Coordinates of C-alpha atoms and ligand atoms in Angstrom, one line a residue:
M520 CA -70.8 38.8 114.7
L521 CA -74.1 37.8 116.2
D522 CA -77.2 38.5 114.2
Q523 CA -78.5 40.8 116.9
F524 CA -75.0 42.4 117.5
L525 CA -75.4 46.0 118.7
W526 CA -73.8 48.6 116.4
G527 CA -73.6 52.2 117.2
G528 CA -71.8 54.8 119.3
S529 CA -71.5 56.3 122.8
I530 CA -71.9 59.9 124.1
A531 CA -71.8 61.5 127.5
A532 CA -74.1 64.2 128.8
H533 CA -71.5 66.8 129.9
Q534 CA -69.6 66.5 126.6
C535 CA -72.6 67.0 124.3
E536 CA -75.8 68.3 125.9
G537 CA -75.0 71.9 126.9
G538 CA -78.1 73.7 128.3
W539 CA -76.3 73.6 131.6
Q540 CA -78.8 76.0 133.2
E541 CA -81.9 74.8 131.4
G542 CA -84.5 72.3 132.4
G543 CA -83.9 72.7 136.1
K544 CA -80.4 71.2 135.9
G545 CA -78.2 71.8 138.9
P546 CA -74.4 72.5 138.7
A547 CA -72.3 69.4 138.3
I548 CA -68.6 68.9 138.6
M549 CA -67.6 69.3 134.9
D550 CA -69.5 72.6 134.7
F551 CA -66.5 74.0 136.6
V552 CA -63.8 72.8 134.3
T553 CA -62.4 75.1 131.7
K554 CA -61.1 74.4 128.2
G555 CA -57.5 73.1 128.1
S556 CA -55.4 72.0 125.2
K557 CA -52.9 69.3 124.2
E558 CA -50.2 71.1 126.1
T559 CA -52.2 72.8 128.9
A560 CA -54.3 71.0 131.4
R561 CA -57.9 72.0 131.9
T562 CA -58.4 74.3 134.9
I563 CA -60.8 73.4 137.7
T564 CA -62.3 76.5 139.2
S565 CA -64.2 76.7 142.5
E566 CA -66.7 79.2 141.0
Q567 CA -67.8 80.3 137.6
L568 CA -65.4 82.9 136.3
P569 CA -67.0 84.9 133.5
E570 CA -63.7 85.5 131.7
L571 CA -63.1 81.8 131.3
S572 CA -64.7 79.3 128.9
Y573 CA -66.4 76.2 130.2
P574 CA -67.2 73.7 127.3
S575 CA -69.9 71.8 129.1
H576 CA -72.1 74.9 129.2
Q577 CA -72.7 74.7 125.5
G578 CA -71.5 71.2 124.6
I579 CA -72.6 70.6 121.0
D580 CA -76.2 71.6 122.0
F581 CA -77.5 68.0 122.0
F582 CA -80.0 69.3 124.5
H583 CA -81.9 71.1 121.7
R584 CA -80.7 69.2 118.7
Y585 CA -81.1 65.5 119.8
Q586 CA -83.8 64.8 117.2
E587 CA -81.7 65.8 114.3
D588 CA -78.7 63.9 115.7
I589 CA -80.7 60.7 116.3
A590 CA -82.0 60.9 112.8
L591 CA -78.4 60.9 111.5
F592 CA -77.6 57.9 113.8
K593 CA -80.6 56.2 112.3
E594 CA -79.4 57.0 108.8
M595 CA -76.1 55.2 109.6
G596 CA -78.1 52.2 110.7
F597 CA -77.3 52.4 114.4
T598 CA -79.0 49.7 116.5
A599 CA -77.8 51.1 119.8
L600 CA -76.8 54.4 121.3
R601 CA -75.0 54.6 124.7
L602 CA -75.8 57.9 126.4
S603 CA -75.3 59.1 129.9
V604 CA -77.9 60.7 132.2
D605 CA -76.6 63.7 134.0
W606 CA -77.5 63.1 137.6
S607 CA -77.8 66.8 138.2
R608 CA -80.7 67.0 135.7
I609 CA -82.6 64.5 137.8
Y610 CA -81.5 65.6 141.3
P611 CA -80.0 69.1 140.9
N612 CA -78.3 69.0 144.3
G613 CA -77.9 65.2 144.5
D614 CA -79.6 65.0 147.9
D615 CA -83.0 66.5 147.0
E616 CA -86.0 64.7 148.3
Q617 CA -87.9 64.9 145.0
P618 CA -86.6 64.5 141.4
N619 CA -86.8 67.3 138.8
Q620 CA -89.6 66.3 136.5
E621 CA -88.2 68.4 133.6
G622 CA -85.0 66.4 133.7
L623 CA -86.9 63.1 133.6
D624 CA -89.1 64.4 130.7
F625 CA -86.0 65.5 128.7
Y626 CA -84.4 62.0 128.9
E627 CA -87.7 60.3 128.3
A628 CA -88.1 62.3 125.1
V629 CA -84.6 61.3 124.0
I630 CA -85.3 57.6 124.8
D631 CA -88.6 57.7 123.0
A632 CA -86.9 59.2 119.9
L633 CA -84.3 56.4 120.0
L634 CA -87.0 53.7 120.4
E635 CA -89.1 55.1 117.5
N636 CA -86.0 54.8 115.4
N637 CA -85.3 51.2 116.6
I638 CA -82.2 52.3 118.4
E639 CA -81.6 50.5 121.7
P640 CA -80.8 53.0 124.5
I641 CA -77.9 52.0 126.7
V642 CA -78.0 54.3 129.7
T643 CA -74.9 55.1 131.7
L644 CA -75.9 56.3 135.1
Y645 CA -72.6 58.0 136.0
H646 CA -70.2 59.4 133.4
F647 CA -68.2 62.1 135.2
E648 CA -71.5 63.8 136.1
L649 CA -71.8 64.4 139.9
P650 CA -73.9 67.2 141.4
I651 CA -71.3 69.6 142.9
H652 CA -73.3 69.9 146.1
L653 CA -72.4 66.3 147.0
V654 CA -68.7 67.3 146.8
H655 CA -69.1 70.4 148.9
Q656 CA -71.5 69.1 151.5
Y657 CA -70.5 65.4 151.8
G658 CA -66.9 65.2 150.5
S659 CA -68.0 63.1 147.4
W660 CA -67.7 59.3 147.2
A661 CA -65.4 59.0 150.2
N662 CA -68.7 59.4 152.2
R663 CA -71.0 56.4 152.2
R664 CA -74.1 58.7 152.2
V665 CA -73.3 59.5 148.5
I666 CA -74.0 55.8 147.8
D667 CA -77.6 56.2 149.1
F668 CA -78.1 59.4 147.1
Y669 CA -76.8 57.6 144.0
L670 CA -79.2 54.7 144.6
R671 CA -82.2 57.0 145.1
Y672 CA -81.3 58.6 141.7
C673 CA -80.9 55.1 140.1
E674 CA -84.2 54.0 141.4
T675 CA -86.0 57.1 140.1
V676 CA -84.8 56.7 136.6
M677 CA -85.0 52.9 136.5
K678 CA -88.6 53.1 137.5
A679 CA -89.4 56.1 135.3
W680 CA -88.1 54.3 132.1
N681 CA -88.9 50.8 133.2
G682 CA -89.5 48.6 130.1
K683 CA -88.2 51.3 127.8
V684 CA -84.5 51.0 128.8
R685 CA -83.2 47.5 129.1
Y686 CA -79.4 48.1 129.2
W687 CA -78.0 50.0 132.1
V688 CA -74.4 50.9 132.9
T689 CA -73.6 51.7 136.6
F690 CA -70.4 53.6 136.1
N691 CA -68.0 54.8 133.4
E692 CA -64.3 54.1 134.1
M693 CA -64.3 54.2 137.9
N694 CA -61.1 52.2 137.5
H695 CA -59.1 55.3 137.0
I696 CA -59.3 55.9 140.7
D697 CA -56.2 54.1 141.7
P698 CA -54.8 54.5 145.3
E699 CA -51.4 53.2 144.3
N700 CA -50.8 55.9 141.6
E701 CA -50.1 59.6 141.8
H702 CA -52.7 61.3 139.6
S703 CA -53.1 64.5 137.7
D704 CA -55.9 66.7 139.2
I705 CA -58.2 66.3 136.2
F706 CA -58.4 62.5 136.5
T707 CA -59.5 62.3 140.1
Y708 CA -61.7 65.3 139.5
M709 CA -63.5 63.8 136.5
I710 CA -64.4 60.7 138.5
A711 CA -65.0 62.2 142.0
G712 CA -65.0 66.0 141.8
L713 CA -61.8 66.1 143.9
K714 CA -58.4 67.5 142.9
Y715 CA -55.6 65.0 143.7
S716 CA -53.3 67.7 144.8
E717 CA -55.8 68.8 147.5
L718 CA -56.4 65.4 149.0
K719 CA -55.2 65.3 152.6
N720 CA -54.6 61.6 152.6
P721 CA -54.7 60.6 149.0
K722 CA -54.2 56.8 149.4
Q723 CA -56.8 56.5 152.0
Q724 CA -59.3 58.7 150.3
L725 CA -58.9 57.0 146.9
A726 CA -59.1 53.6 148.4
E727 CA -62.4 54.6 150.1
I728 CA -63.7 56.2 146.9
G729 CA -62.7 53.1 144.9
Y730 CA -64.4 50.8 147.4
N731 CA -67.6 52.9 147.7
M732 CA -68.1 53.2 144.0
T733 CA -67.6 49.5 143.6
L734 CA -70.2 48.9 146.3
A735 CA -72.6 51.4 144.7
S736 CA -72.2 49.4 141.5
V737 CA -73.2 46.1 142.9
K738 CA -76.1 47.7 144.8
A739 CA -77.3 49.3 141.6
V740 CA -77.2 46.0 139.8
R741 CA -79.4 44.4 142.5
L742 CA -81.8 47.3 142.3
A743 CA -82.0 47.1 138.5
H744 CA -82.8 43.4 138.7
R745 CA -85.4 43.9 141.5
I746 CA -87.1 46.6 139.4
N747 CA -87.2 44.5 136.3
A748 CA -85.7 41.0 135.9
N749 CA -85.2 41.7 132.2
N750 CA -82.8 44.6 132.9
I751 CA -79.3 43.9 131.6
V752 CA -76.7 45.7 133.7
G753 CA -73.0 46.4 133.0
C754 CA -70.2 48.5 134.2
V755 CA -67.7 50.2 131.9
F756 CA -64.0 50.0 132.4
G757 CA -61.3 52.0 130.5
L758 CA -58.5 49.4 129.9
N759 CA -55.3 49.7 128.0
P760 CA -52.8 46.8 128.0
I761 CA -49.6 47.8 129.6
Y762 CA -46.7 46.0 127.9
P763 CA -43.3 45.3 129.5
Y764 CA -40.5 47.6 128.2
N765 CA -38.5 44.4 127.3
C766 CA -38.2 40.8 128.4
D767 CA -36.2 41.6 131.6
P768 CA -38.3 39.7 134.2
D769 CA -38.3 42.7 136.4
N770 CA -39.9 44.7 133.6
V771 CA -42.4 41.9 132.8
L772 CA -43.4 41.7 136.5
Q773 CA -43.7 45.5 136.7
A774 CA -46.0 45.6 133.6
F775 CA -48.1 42.8 135.1
L776 CA -48.5 44.6 138.4
E777 CA -49.4 47.9 136.8
N778 CA -52.0 46.1 134.6
D779 CA -53.4 44.3 137.5
R780 CA -54.3 47.4 139.4
D781 CA -57.1 48.0 136.9
Y782 CA -58.7 44.7 137.8
Y783 CA -59.5 44.7 141.5
Q784 CA -62.8 46.5 140.9
I785 CA -63.7 44.3 138.0
D786 CA -63.0 41.3 140.3
A787 CA -65.3 42.8 142.9
V788 CA -68.2 43.4 140.5
C789 CA -67.9 40.2 138.6
Q790 CA -66.8 37.5 141.1
G791 CA -69.2 38.0 144.0
A792 CA -66.8 39.3 146.6
F793 CA -64.6 42.3 147.2
P794 CA -61.1 40.7 146.6
K795 CA -59.3 39.7 149.8
Y796 CA -55.9 40.5 148.2
K797 CA -56.9 44.1 147.8
L798 CA -58.1 44.5 151.4
A799 CA -54.8 42.9 152.5
E800 CA -52.8 45.3 150.3
F801 CA -54.8 48.2 151.8
K802 CA -54.1 47.0 155.3
K803 CA -50.4 46.6 154.6
I804 CA -50.1 50.3 153.7
G805 CA -52.2 51.3 156.7
L806 CA -55.5 51.8 154.9
E807 CA -58.6 50.7 156.7
I808 CA -61.8 50.0 154.8
Q809 CA -65.0 49.2 156.7
V810 CA -66.6 46.2 155.1
T811 CA -70.0 45.2 156.6
E812 CA -71.9 41.9 156.3
E813 CA -74.5 43.8 154.2
D814 CA -71.7 44.8 151.8
N815 CA -70.7 41.2 151.4
E816 CA -74.2 40.3 150.6
D817 CA -74.4 43.0 147.9
F818 CA -71.1 41.8 146.4
K819 CA -72.4 38.3 146.3
H820 CA -75.7 39.1 144.6
G821 CA -74.9 42.2 142.6
T822 CA -72.6 40.7 139.9
L823 CA -72.7 42.2 136.4
D824 CA -74.5 40.8 133.3
F825 CA -71.9 42.2 131.0
I826 CA -68.6 44.1 131.0
G827 CA -68.3 47.3 129.0
L828 CA -64.8 47.9 127.5
N829 CA -63.5 51.3 126.6
Y830 CA -60.4 50.8 124.5
Y831 CA -58.2 53.5 122.8
F832 CA -54.5 52.6 123.1
S833 CA -51.8 50.5 124.7
S834 CA -48.9 51.7 126.8
I835 CA -45.5 50.6 128.2
A836 CA -44.6 50.2 131.9
E837 CA -41.7 52.4 132.8
P838 CA -38.7 50.3 133.6
K839 CA -37.4 50.8 137.1
N840 CA -34.1 52.6 137.9
S841 CA -33.4 53.5 134.3
D842 CA -32.8 56.7 132.4
I843 CA -35.6 55.8 130.2
S844 CA -38.1 56.4 132.9
K845 CA -36.8 59.9 133.4
E846 CA -37.0 60.6 129.7
A847 CA -40.4 59.1 129.4
S848 CA -41.9 61.1 132.2
L849 CA -41.0 64.3 130.3
F850 CA -43.1 63.2 127.3
G851 CA -45.9 61.5 129.2
G852 CA -45.1 57.9 128.4
I853 CA -42.6 55.7 126.6
Q854 CA -43.2 55.4 122.8
N855 CA -43.7 52.0 121.4
P856 CA -41.4 51.7 118.4
Y857 CA -43.8 49.3 116.7
L858 CA -46.7 51.6 116.8
E859 CA -47.8 54.9 115.4
Q860 CA -49.4 57.5 117.7
S861 CA -52.4 59.8 117.3
K862 CA -51.9 63.5 117.3
W863 CA -52.6 63.5 121.0
G864 CA -49.8 60.9 121.6
W865 CA -52.0 57.9 122.1
A866 CA -50.4 54.7 120.7
I867 CA -52.6 53.2 117.9
D868 CA -52.7 49.5 118.7
A869 CA -55.5 47.5 117.1
K870 CA -54.3 44.2 118.4
G871 CA -54.5 45.6 121.9
I872 CA -58.3 45.4 121.7
R873 CA -58.2 41.6 120.9
Y874 CA -55.7 41.2 123.8
V875 CA -57.9 42.9 126.4
M876 CA -61.1 41.2 125.1
N877 CA -59.4 37.8 125.5
Y878 CA -58.0 38.7 128.9
L879 CA -61.4 39.8 130.2
Y880 CA -63.4 37.0 128.8
R881 CA -61.0 34.3 130.0
R882 CA -60.9 35.9 133.5
Y883 CA -64.6 36.5 134.0
G884 CA -66.5 34.6 131.3
L885 CA -69.0 37.4 130.9
P886 CA -70.3 38.9 127.7
I887 CA -68.3 41.9 126.6
M888 CA -69.7 45.1 125.0
I889 CA -67.1 47.4 123.3
T890 CA -68.6 50.6 124.8
E891 CA -66.0 53.1 123.4
N892 CA -63.3 53.0 120.7
G893 CA -62.1 55.6 118.3
L894 CA -59.5 58.1 117.1
G895 CA -59.4 61.7 118.2
S896 CA -58.1 63.8 115.3
P897 CA -58.5 67.2 113.8
D898 CA -60.5 67.2 110.5
V899 CA -60.1 69.4 107.5
I900 CA -63.1 70.7 105.6
E901 CA -62.4 70.6 101.9
E902 CA -64.6 72.0 99.1
D903 CA -65.9 68.5 98.4
G904 CA -66.3 67.2 101.9
I905 CA -64.4 65.9 104.9
H906 CA -62.1 63.1 103.9
D907 CA -61.3 61.3 107.2
S908 CA -59.5 58.2 105.9
Y909 CA -57.3 58.1 109.1
R910 CA -60.5 57.6 111.2
M911 CA -61.8 54.8 108.9
T912 CA -58.4 53.1 108.9
Y913 CA -58.2 53.2 112.7
L914 CA -61.7 51.8 113.1
Q915 CA -61.3 49.3 110.3
K916 CA -58.3 47.7 112.0
H917 CA -59.9 47.6 115.4
I918 CA -63.2 46.1 114.2
E919 CA -61.1 43.5 112.3
Q920 CA -59.5 42.5 115.7
V921 CA -62.9 42.5 117.4
R922 CA -64.0 40.0 114.7
L923 CA -60.9 37.8 115.3
A924 CA -61.5 37.9 119.0
I925 CA -65.1 36.6 118.4
E926 CA -64.5 34.2 115.6
E927 CA -61.0 32.8 116.3
D928 CA -60.8 33.2 120.1
Y929 CA -64.5 32.6 120.9
V930 CA -64.9 35.7 123.0
E931 CA -68.6 36.5 123.6
C932 CA -69.0 40.1 122.4
I933 CA -72.5 41.6 122.2
G934 CA -71.8 45.0 120.6
Y935 CA -69.4 47.5 119.2
L936 CA -70.0 51.2 119.9
T937 CA -67.6 53.9 118.8
W938 CA -66.8 56.9 121.0
G939 CA -68.3 60.2 119.9
P940 CA -70.1 59.2 116.7
I941 CA -70.8 62.9 116.5
D942 CA -68.0 65.4 117.3
L943 CA -68.2 66.4 121.0
V944 CA -66.0 68.1 123.6
S945 CA -62.9 66.1 124.6
A946 CA -63.1 65.0 128.3
S947 CA -59.4 65.3 129.0
T948 CA -58.6 68.5 127.1
G949 CA -61.9 70.2 126.7
E950 CA -61.1 70.8 123.0
M951 CA -63.5 70.4 120.1
S952 CA -60.6 69.9 117.6
K953 CA -60.0 66.4 119.1
R954 CA -62.8 65.0 116.9
Y955 CA -64.0 61.4 117.0
G956 CA -67.2 61.7 115.0
F957 CA -68.7 60.5 111.7
I958 CA -70.7 63.7 111.9
Y959 CA -68.8 67.0 111.9
V960 CA -70.0 69.8 114.2
D961 CA -69.2 73.3 113.2
L962 CA -67.7 74.5 116.5
D963 CA -64.1 75.4 117.3
D964 CA -62.0 75.3 120.4
E965 CA -63.0 78.8 121.4
G966 CA -66.7 77.9 121.3
N967 CA -67.4 79.7 117.9
G968 CA -69.4 78.2 115.1
T969 CA -72.8 77.6 113.7
L970 CA -73.2 74.1 115.4
Q971 CA -74.3 72.8 112.0
R972 CA -73.9 69.1 111.4
R973 CA -72.1 67.7 108.3
K974 CA -71.5 64.1 107.2
K975 CA -67.8 63.0 106.9
D976 CA -66.7 60.3 104.5
S977 CA -66.6 57.9 107.6
F978 CA -70.4 58.4 107.9
Y979 CA -71.0 56.5 104.7
W980 CA -68.3 54.0 105.6
Y981 CA -69.7 53.1 109.0
K982 CA -73.2 52.8 107.4
Q983 CA -71.7 50.1 105.1
V984 CA -70.0 48.4 108.0
I985 CA -73.2 48.2 110.0
A986 CA -75.3 47.2 106.9
S987 CA -72.9 44.2 106.3
N988 CA -72.9 43.3 110.1
G989 CA -69.1 44.0 110.1
K990 CA -68.2 42.0 107.0
N991 CA -67.6 44.9 104.6
L992 CA -64.8 47.0 106.1
A993 CA -63.4 48.1 102.8
I994 CA -62.5 51.8 102.4
D995 CA -63.1 53.1 98.9
Ligands
LIG1200 C1 -63.1 57.9 127.7 C2 -64.2 58.6 128.3 O1 -62.1 57.5 128.7 O2 -62.3 58.6 126.8 C3 -64.8 59.7 127.4 O3 -65.2 57.7 128.8 C4 -63.7 60.4 126.7 O4 -65.6 60.5 128.2 C5 -63.0 59.4 125.9 O5 -64.2 61.5 125.9 C6 -61.9 60.0 125.0 O6 -61.1 60.9 125.7 P1 -60.8 62.4 125.3 O7 -60.0 63.0 126.3 O8 -60.1 62.3 124.0 O9 -62.2 63.0 125.1

């Protein structure tokens, strides 16, 4: 690993801050999503229903406890923390003329605390945090005006923390908006505040949203570079390799095509043009996207400085016209017989991270930052501590593959950040029991607990990994 390799973790505002009505924050899309479970999807409500529980309202109370949490990150030796800014703390309605100073002050205090501890802040500008007003009033990202509001917000924070924050991330996982796929409500909602089942013309709307977010990203990159030429700007994609079911060429092609759908936006933000093949595909199915000359200029000049990779699992493309596809859809995906699965059914595939890193680097030649990786698992508190060997084993195997990608395959990788270095609310299920952290938070799925922080065994292990710059991965 490089000497200045960034080691640390990633968190997102709506999953950890809480304080949803404090500091002048406005309501954002995830404030209307209830707790779900492994079996039951989270419910999206149109108003706040007092009898229901909304995990983002309390989070893990990072809003009040960030100093204690940052001290623990420091103790582990973090050199970077990726955190998101909740747009609705800065512009409570999204289209306000003036920013909310309290929101700016809150994040500046967090950034200062990180810098005092020699932890590089990596700021995600959009991690499922959209002011709800922009959905109700403008129809979310399908409306180009939302791009302007997003850029106003970006400009405000980039100027406010100019020189303090060097690393910016324009979007988290916008690639999950895929016009070719049917989606569950929660996925389109997390990214754009819209339920898939309520979209009048889903393909058209998702294509517009996908295009507009991509355009917003290149514009934000240009803005960041204009404000400070030393800004280093990335965009984060959630990628899992999709393997063919077997070597039947039909299945191999199917897997390739499914994989490929994740890449048109990456092509657009890395290659200097929105891909013609995608516009042609859109046209073929009757979708019209308005591309202006100005857009083309933005694509040309707004390419990324690095690609952020969120990696958790691999999956298998469902073979066409087979009983297997029916069986698989009952269980939410085909199981790979060569891999074990997490308790939430995610296939544990360490080699998959090396595969995607290679694929990305060979296709784009840009530095890669691993922006999320980790195992969601329940933990058991025993009398003498929390012995999370399963988490250490998962991370050990993945870091080893990252090392191989760097040293054997010559992939340029600038950092490795685990997801949820402190337990926080799960994005997909709203549970606390799906824990990723090195630091345990005393809070259960019903929102009960003292919120007290405790170090797990993995806390000491990750500290040793960082201290050895990734060389000592041994688990005692
Ligand atoms: C990533 C998201 O896709 O997956 C995070 O960026 C999320 O916000 C993480 O928390 C893990 O997913 P989950 O559903 O286990 O929280």
